[in-house]
Coordinates of N, CA and C in Angstrom, one line a residue:
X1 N 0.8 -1.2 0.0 CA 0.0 0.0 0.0 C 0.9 1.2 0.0
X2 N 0.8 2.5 -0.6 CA 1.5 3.4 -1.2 C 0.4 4.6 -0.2
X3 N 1.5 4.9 0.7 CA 0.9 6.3 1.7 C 1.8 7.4 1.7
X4 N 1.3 8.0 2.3 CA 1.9 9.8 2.2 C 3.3 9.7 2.8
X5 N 3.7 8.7 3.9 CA 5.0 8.6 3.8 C 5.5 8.3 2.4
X6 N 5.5 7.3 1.8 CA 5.8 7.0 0.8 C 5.8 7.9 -0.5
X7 N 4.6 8.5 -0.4 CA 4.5 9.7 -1.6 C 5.4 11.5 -1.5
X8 N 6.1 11.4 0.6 CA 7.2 11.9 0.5 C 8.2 11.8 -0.1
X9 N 8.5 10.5 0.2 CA 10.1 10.2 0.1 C 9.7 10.3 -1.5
X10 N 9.0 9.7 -2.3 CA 9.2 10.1 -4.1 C 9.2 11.4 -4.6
X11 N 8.5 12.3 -3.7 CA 8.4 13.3 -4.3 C 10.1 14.5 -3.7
X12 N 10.5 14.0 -2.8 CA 12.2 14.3 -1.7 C 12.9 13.5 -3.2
X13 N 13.1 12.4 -3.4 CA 14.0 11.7 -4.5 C 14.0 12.3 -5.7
X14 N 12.9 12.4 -6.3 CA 12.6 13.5 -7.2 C 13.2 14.8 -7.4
X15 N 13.1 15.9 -5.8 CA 14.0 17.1 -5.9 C 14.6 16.9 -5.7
X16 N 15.5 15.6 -5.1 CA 16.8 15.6 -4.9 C 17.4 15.2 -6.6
X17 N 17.3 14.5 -7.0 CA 18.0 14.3 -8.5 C 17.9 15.5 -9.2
X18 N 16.8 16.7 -9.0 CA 16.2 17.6 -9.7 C 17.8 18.7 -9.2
X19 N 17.7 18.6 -7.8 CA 19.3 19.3 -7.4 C 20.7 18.8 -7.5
X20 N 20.4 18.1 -8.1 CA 22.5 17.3 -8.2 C 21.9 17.3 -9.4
X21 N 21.1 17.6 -10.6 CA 21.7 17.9 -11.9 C 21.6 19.5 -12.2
X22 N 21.2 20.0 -11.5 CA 20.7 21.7 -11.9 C 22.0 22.0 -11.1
X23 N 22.5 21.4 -9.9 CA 23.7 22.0 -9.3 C 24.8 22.3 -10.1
X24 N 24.9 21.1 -10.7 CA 26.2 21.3 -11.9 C 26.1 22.6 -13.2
X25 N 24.8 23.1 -13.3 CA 24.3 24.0 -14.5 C 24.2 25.4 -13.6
X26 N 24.5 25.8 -12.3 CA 24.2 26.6 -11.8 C 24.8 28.5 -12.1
X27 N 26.2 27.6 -12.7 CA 26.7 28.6 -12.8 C 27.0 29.4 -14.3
X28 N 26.5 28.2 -15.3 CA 26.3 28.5 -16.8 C 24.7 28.6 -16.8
X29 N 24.1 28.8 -16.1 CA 22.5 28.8 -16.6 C 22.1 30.0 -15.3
X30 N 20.2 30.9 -16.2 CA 20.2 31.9 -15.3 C 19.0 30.8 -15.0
X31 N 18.1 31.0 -14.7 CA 16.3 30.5 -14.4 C 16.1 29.1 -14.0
X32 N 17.5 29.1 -13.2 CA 17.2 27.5 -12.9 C 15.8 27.4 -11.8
X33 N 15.5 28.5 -11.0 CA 14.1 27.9 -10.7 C 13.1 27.3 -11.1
X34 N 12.7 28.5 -12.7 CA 12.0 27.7 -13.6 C 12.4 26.4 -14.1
X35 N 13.9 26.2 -14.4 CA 13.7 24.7 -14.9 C 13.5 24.0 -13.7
X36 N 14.2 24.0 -12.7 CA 14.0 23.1 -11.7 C 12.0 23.0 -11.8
X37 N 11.5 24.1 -11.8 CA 10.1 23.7 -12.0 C 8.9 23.0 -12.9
X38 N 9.9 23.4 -14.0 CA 9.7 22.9 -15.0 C 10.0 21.1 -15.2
X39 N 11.0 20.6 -14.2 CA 11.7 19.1 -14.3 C 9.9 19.0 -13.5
X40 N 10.3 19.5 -12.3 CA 9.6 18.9 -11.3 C 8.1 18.6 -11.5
X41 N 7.6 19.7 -11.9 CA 6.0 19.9 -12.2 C 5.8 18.2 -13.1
X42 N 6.5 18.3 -14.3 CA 6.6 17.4 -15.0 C 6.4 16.1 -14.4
X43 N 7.7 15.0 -14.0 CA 7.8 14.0 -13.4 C 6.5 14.0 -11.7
X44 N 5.9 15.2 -11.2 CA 4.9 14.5 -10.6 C 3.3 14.6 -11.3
X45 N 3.6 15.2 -12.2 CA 2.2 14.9 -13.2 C 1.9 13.7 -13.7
X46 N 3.2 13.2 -14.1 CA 3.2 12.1 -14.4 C 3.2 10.7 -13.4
X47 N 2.9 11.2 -12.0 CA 3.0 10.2 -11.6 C 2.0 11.0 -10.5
X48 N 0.7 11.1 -11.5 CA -0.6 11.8 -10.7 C -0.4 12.4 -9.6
X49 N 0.2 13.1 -9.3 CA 0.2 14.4 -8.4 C -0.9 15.4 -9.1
X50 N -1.4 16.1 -7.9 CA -2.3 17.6 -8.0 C -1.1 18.5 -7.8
X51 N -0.5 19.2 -9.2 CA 1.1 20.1 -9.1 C 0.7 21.4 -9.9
X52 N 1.1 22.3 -9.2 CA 1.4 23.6 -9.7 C 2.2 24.1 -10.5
X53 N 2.9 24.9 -11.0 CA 3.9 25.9 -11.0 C 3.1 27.0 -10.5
X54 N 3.9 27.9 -9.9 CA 3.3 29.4 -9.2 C 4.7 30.3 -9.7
X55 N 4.1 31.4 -10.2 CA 5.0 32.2 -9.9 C 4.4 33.5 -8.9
X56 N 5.9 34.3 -8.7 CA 5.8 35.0 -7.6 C 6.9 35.7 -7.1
X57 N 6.6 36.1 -5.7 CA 7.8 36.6 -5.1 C 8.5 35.6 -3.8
X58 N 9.5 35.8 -3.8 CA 9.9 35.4 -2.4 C 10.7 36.4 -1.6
X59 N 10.9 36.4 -0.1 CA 11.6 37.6 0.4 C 12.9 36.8 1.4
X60 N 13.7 37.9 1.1 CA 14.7 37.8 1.8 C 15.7 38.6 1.9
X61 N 16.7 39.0 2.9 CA 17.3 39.5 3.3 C 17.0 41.6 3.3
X62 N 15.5 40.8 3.9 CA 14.2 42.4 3.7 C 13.3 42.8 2.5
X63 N 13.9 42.3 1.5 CA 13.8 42.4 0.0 C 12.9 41.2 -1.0
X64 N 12.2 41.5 -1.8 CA 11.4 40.4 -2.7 C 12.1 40.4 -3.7
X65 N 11.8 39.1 -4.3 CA 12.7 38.7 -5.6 C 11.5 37.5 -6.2
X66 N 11.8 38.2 -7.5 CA 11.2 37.3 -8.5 C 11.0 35.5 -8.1
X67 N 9.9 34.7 -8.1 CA 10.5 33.5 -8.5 C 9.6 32.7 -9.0
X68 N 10.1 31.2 -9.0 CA 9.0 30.2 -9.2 C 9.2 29.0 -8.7
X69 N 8.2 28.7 -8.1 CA 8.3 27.4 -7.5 C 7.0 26.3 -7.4
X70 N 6.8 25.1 -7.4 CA 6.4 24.1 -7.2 C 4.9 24.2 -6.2
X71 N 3.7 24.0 -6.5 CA 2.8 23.7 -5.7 C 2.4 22.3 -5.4
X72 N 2.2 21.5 -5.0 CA 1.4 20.0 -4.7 C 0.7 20.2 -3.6
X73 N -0.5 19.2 -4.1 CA -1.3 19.4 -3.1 C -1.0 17.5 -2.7
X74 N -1.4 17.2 -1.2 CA -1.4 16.3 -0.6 C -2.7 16.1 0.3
X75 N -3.5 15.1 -0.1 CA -4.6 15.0 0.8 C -5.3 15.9 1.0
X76 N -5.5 17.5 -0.3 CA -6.1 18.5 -0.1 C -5.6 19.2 0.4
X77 N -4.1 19.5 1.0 CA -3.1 20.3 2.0 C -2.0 21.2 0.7
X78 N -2.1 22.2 0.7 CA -0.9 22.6 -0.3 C 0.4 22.6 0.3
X79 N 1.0 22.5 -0.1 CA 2.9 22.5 0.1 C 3.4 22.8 -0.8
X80 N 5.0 23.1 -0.8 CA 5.8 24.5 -1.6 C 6.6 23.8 -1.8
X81 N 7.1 23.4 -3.0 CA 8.7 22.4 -2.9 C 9.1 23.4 -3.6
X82 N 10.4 23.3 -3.7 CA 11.0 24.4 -4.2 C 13.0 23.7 -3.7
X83 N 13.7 24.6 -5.0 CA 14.9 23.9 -4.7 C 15.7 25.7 -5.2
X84 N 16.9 25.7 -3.8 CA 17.1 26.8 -4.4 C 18.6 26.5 -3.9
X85 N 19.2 27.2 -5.5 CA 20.8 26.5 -5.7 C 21.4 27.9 -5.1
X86 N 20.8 28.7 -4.4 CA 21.9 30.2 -4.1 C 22.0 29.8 -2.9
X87 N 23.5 29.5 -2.0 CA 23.6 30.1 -1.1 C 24.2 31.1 -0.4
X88 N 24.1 32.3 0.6 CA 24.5 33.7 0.8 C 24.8 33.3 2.3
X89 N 26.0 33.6 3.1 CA 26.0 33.6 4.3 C 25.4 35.1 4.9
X90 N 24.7 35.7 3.8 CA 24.1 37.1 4.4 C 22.7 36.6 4.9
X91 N 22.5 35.6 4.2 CA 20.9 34.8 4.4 C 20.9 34.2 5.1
X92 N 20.2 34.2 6.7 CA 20.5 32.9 7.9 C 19.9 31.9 7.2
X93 N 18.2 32.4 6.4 CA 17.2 31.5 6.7 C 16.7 31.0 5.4
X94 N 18.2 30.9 4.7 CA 18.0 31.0 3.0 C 18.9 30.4 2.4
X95 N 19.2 28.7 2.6 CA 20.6 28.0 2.2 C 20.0 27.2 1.1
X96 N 21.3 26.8 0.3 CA 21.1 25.8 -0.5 C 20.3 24.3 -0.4
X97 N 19.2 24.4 -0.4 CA 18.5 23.2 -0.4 C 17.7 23.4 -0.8
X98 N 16.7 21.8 -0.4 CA 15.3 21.7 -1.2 C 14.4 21.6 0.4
X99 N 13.6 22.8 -0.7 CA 12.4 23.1 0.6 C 10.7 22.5 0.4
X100 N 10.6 21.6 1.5 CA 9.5 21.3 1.1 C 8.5 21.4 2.6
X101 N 7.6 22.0 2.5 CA 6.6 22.3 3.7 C 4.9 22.8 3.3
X102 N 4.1 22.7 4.2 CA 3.1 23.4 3.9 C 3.0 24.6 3.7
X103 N 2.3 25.1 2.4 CA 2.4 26.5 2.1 C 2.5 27.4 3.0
X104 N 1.2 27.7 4.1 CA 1.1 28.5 4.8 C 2.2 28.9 5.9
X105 N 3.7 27.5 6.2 CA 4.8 28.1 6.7 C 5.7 28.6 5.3
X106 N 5.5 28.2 4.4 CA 6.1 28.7 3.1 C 6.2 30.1 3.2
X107 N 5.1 30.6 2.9 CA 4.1 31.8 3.6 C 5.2 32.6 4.8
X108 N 4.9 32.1 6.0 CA 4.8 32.9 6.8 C 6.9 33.2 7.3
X109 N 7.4 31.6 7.0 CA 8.8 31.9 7.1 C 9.4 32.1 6.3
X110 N 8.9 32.3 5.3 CA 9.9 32.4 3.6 C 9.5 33.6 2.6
X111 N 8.5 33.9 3.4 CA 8.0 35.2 2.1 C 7.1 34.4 0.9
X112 N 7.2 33.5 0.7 CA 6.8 33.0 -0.7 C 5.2 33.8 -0.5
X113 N 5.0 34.6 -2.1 CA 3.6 34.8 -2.3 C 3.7 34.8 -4.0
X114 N 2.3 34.2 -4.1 CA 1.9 32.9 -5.5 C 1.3 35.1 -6.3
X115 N 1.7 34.8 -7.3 CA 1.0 36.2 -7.6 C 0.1 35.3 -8.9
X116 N 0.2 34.6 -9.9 CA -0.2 34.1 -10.5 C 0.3 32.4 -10.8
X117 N -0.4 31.4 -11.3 CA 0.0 30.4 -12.0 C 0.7 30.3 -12.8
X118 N 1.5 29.6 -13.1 CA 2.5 29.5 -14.5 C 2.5 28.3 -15.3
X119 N 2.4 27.8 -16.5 CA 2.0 27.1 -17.2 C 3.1 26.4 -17.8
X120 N 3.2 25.4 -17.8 CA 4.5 24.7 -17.7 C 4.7 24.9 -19.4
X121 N 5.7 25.2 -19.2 CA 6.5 25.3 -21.1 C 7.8 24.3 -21.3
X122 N 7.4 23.6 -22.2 CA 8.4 22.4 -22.7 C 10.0 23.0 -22.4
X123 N 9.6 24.3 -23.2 CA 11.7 25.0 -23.5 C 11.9 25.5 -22.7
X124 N 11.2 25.9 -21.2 CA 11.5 26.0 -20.2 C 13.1 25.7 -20.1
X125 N 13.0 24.4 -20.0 CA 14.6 23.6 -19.4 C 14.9 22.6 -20.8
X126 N 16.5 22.5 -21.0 CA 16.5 21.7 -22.0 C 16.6 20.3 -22.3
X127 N 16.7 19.5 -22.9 CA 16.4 18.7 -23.1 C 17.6 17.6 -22.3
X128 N 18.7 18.2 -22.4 CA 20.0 17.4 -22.4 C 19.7 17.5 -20.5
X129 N 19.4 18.4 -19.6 CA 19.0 18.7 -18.5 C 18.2 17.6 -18.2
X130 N 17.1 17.4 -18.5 CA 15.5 16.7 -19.0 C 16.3 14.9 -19.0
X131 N 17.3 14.6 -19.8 CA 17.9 13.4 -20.1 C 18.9 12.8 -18.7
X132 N 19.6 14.3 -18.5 CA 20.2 13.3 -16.8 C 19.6 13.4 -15.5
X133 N 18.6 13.6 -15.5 CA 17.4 13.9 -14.5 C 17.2 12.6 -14.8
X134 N 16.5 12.2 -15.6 CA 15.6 10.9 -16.3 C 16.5 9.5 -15.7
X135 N 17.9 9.9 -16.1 CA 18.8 8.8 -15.8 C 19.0 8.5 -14.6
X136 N 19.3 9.6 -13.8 CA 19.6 9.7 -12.3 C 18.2 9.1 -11.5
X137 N 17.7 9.2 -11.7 CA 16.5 8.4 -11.6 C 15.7 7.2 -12.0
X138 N 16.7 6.7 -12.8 CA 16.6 5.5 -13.3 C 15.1 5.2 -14.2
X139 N 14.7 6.4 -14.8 CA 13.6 6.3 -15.8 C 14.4 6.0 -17.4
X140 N 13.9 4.7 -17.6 CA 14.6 4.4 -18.7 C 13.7 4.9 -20.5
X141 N 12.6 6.1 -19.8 CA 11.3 6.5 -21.2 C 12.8 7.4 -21.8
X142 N 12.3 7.5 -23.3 CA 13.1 8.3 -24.2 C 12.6 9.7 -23.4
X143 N 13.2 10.9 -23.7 CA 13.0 12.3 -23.1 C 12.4 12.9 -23.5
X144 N 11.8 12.4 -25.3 CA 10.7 12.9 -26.5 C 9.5 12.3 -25.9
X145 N 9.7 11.2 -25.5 CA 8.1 10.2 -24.6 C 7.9 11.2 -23.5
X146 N 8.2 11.2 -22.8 CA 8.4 12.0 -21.3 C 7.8 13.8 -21.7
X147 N 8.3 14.2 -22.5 CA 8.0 15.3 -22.7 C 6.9 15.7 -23.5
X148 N 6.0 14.3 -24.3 CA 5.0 14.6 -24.7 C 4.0 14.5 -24.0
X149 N 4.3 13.3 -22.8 CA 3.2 12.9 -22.2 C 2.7 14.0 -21.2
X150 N 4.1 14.7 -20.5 CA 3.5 15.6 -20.0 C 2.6 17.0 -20.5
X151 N 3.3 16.9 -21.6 CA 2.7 18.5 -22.3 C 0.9 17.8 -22.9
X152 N 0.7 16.3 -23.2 CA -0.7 15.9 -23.2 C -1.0 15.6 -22.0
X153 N -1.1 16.2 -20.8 CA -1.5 15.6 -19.2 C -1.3 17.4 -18.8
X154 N -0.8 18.0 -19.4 CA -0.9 19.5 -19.3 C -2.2 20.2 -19.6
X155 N -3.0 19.9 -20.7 CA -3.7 20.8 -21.1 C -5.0 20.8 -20.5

C-alpha cells in the first residue's frame, strides 16, 4: 500500500535528483528555478500528483525577488517544494536546499507569495538537462516520450 510517507520520500528523490543535476548548471544557466520547476511539475504529473507551477515573489534579506516554484497538493493540504541553488552567508534563513513544507509556513517563514499560475513550457529547461534527470532516476522512457506525455497531461 502506497501512503503519504511514501508519496514523500518520491516526491524528496525527485527534488533531490532535480538538485544534483541543476547544481552542476548553476553557474552557466540563469532561471534555474523555472527549470528546476519545470523538471519537477513534469515528473509528478506524471505520476498523478495535484502540481502547480506558481510564480511569484519570495523575500529575503528584507527584499522580494522574483521566483518560481512548485505547488502540490497532498490529501487536499498545499505545500511549496521548491529547490534553491543560491547560497549567501548574508541569508540565515535562506541555504542551499530543497524546501519542502506546507504553504502557509512557506508563507509565513519564507515570504513566498503565488502572484499568479504558470503554465509549464516544454523550452523552459533543456532537453540534455531533461535526459540526466531521467537517468539519475533511473527512468529508462526516451525524453521525447516523457515530454509529450506531460505537455498531453498539461492541457
Amino acid at each position: 500500500m502506497f501512503c503519504q510517507l511514501d508519496q514523500v520520500k518520491q516526491i524528496l528523490d525527485m527534488a533531490s535528483a532535480v538538485k544534483n543535476i541543476l547544481k552542476e548548471e548553476r553557474f552557466l544557466n540563469i532561471d534555474l528555478d523555472r527549470k528546476s520547476c519545470s523538471i519537477l511539475y513534469g515528473l509528478l504529473l506524471l505520476k498523478d500528483y495535484d502540481v502547480f507551477i506558481q510564480r511569484g515573489t519570495v523575500s529575503f534579506e528584507g527584499r522580494e525577488f522574483p521566483h518560481h516554484w512548485t505547488e502540490i497538493y497532498l490529501d487536499g493540504e498545499a505545500f511549496i517544494l521548491d529547490i534553491n541553488l543560491v547560497s549567501s552567508a548574508k541569508v540565515e534563513n535562506r541555504s542551499e536546499d530543497i524546501y519542502f513544507m506546507p504553504e502557509e509556513d512557506a508563507v509565513k517563514d519564507y515570504g513566498y507569495q503565488a502572484l499568479q499560475e504558470y503554465g509549464w513550457k516544454k523550452e523552459d529547461c533543456q532537453r540534455e538537462i531533461w535526459q540526466r534527470v531521467l537517468k539519475e532516476l533511473n527512468i529508462s522512457k526516451n525524453v521525447d516520450q516523457v515530454l509529450e506525455e506531460i505537455e498531453e497531461y498539461s492541457l
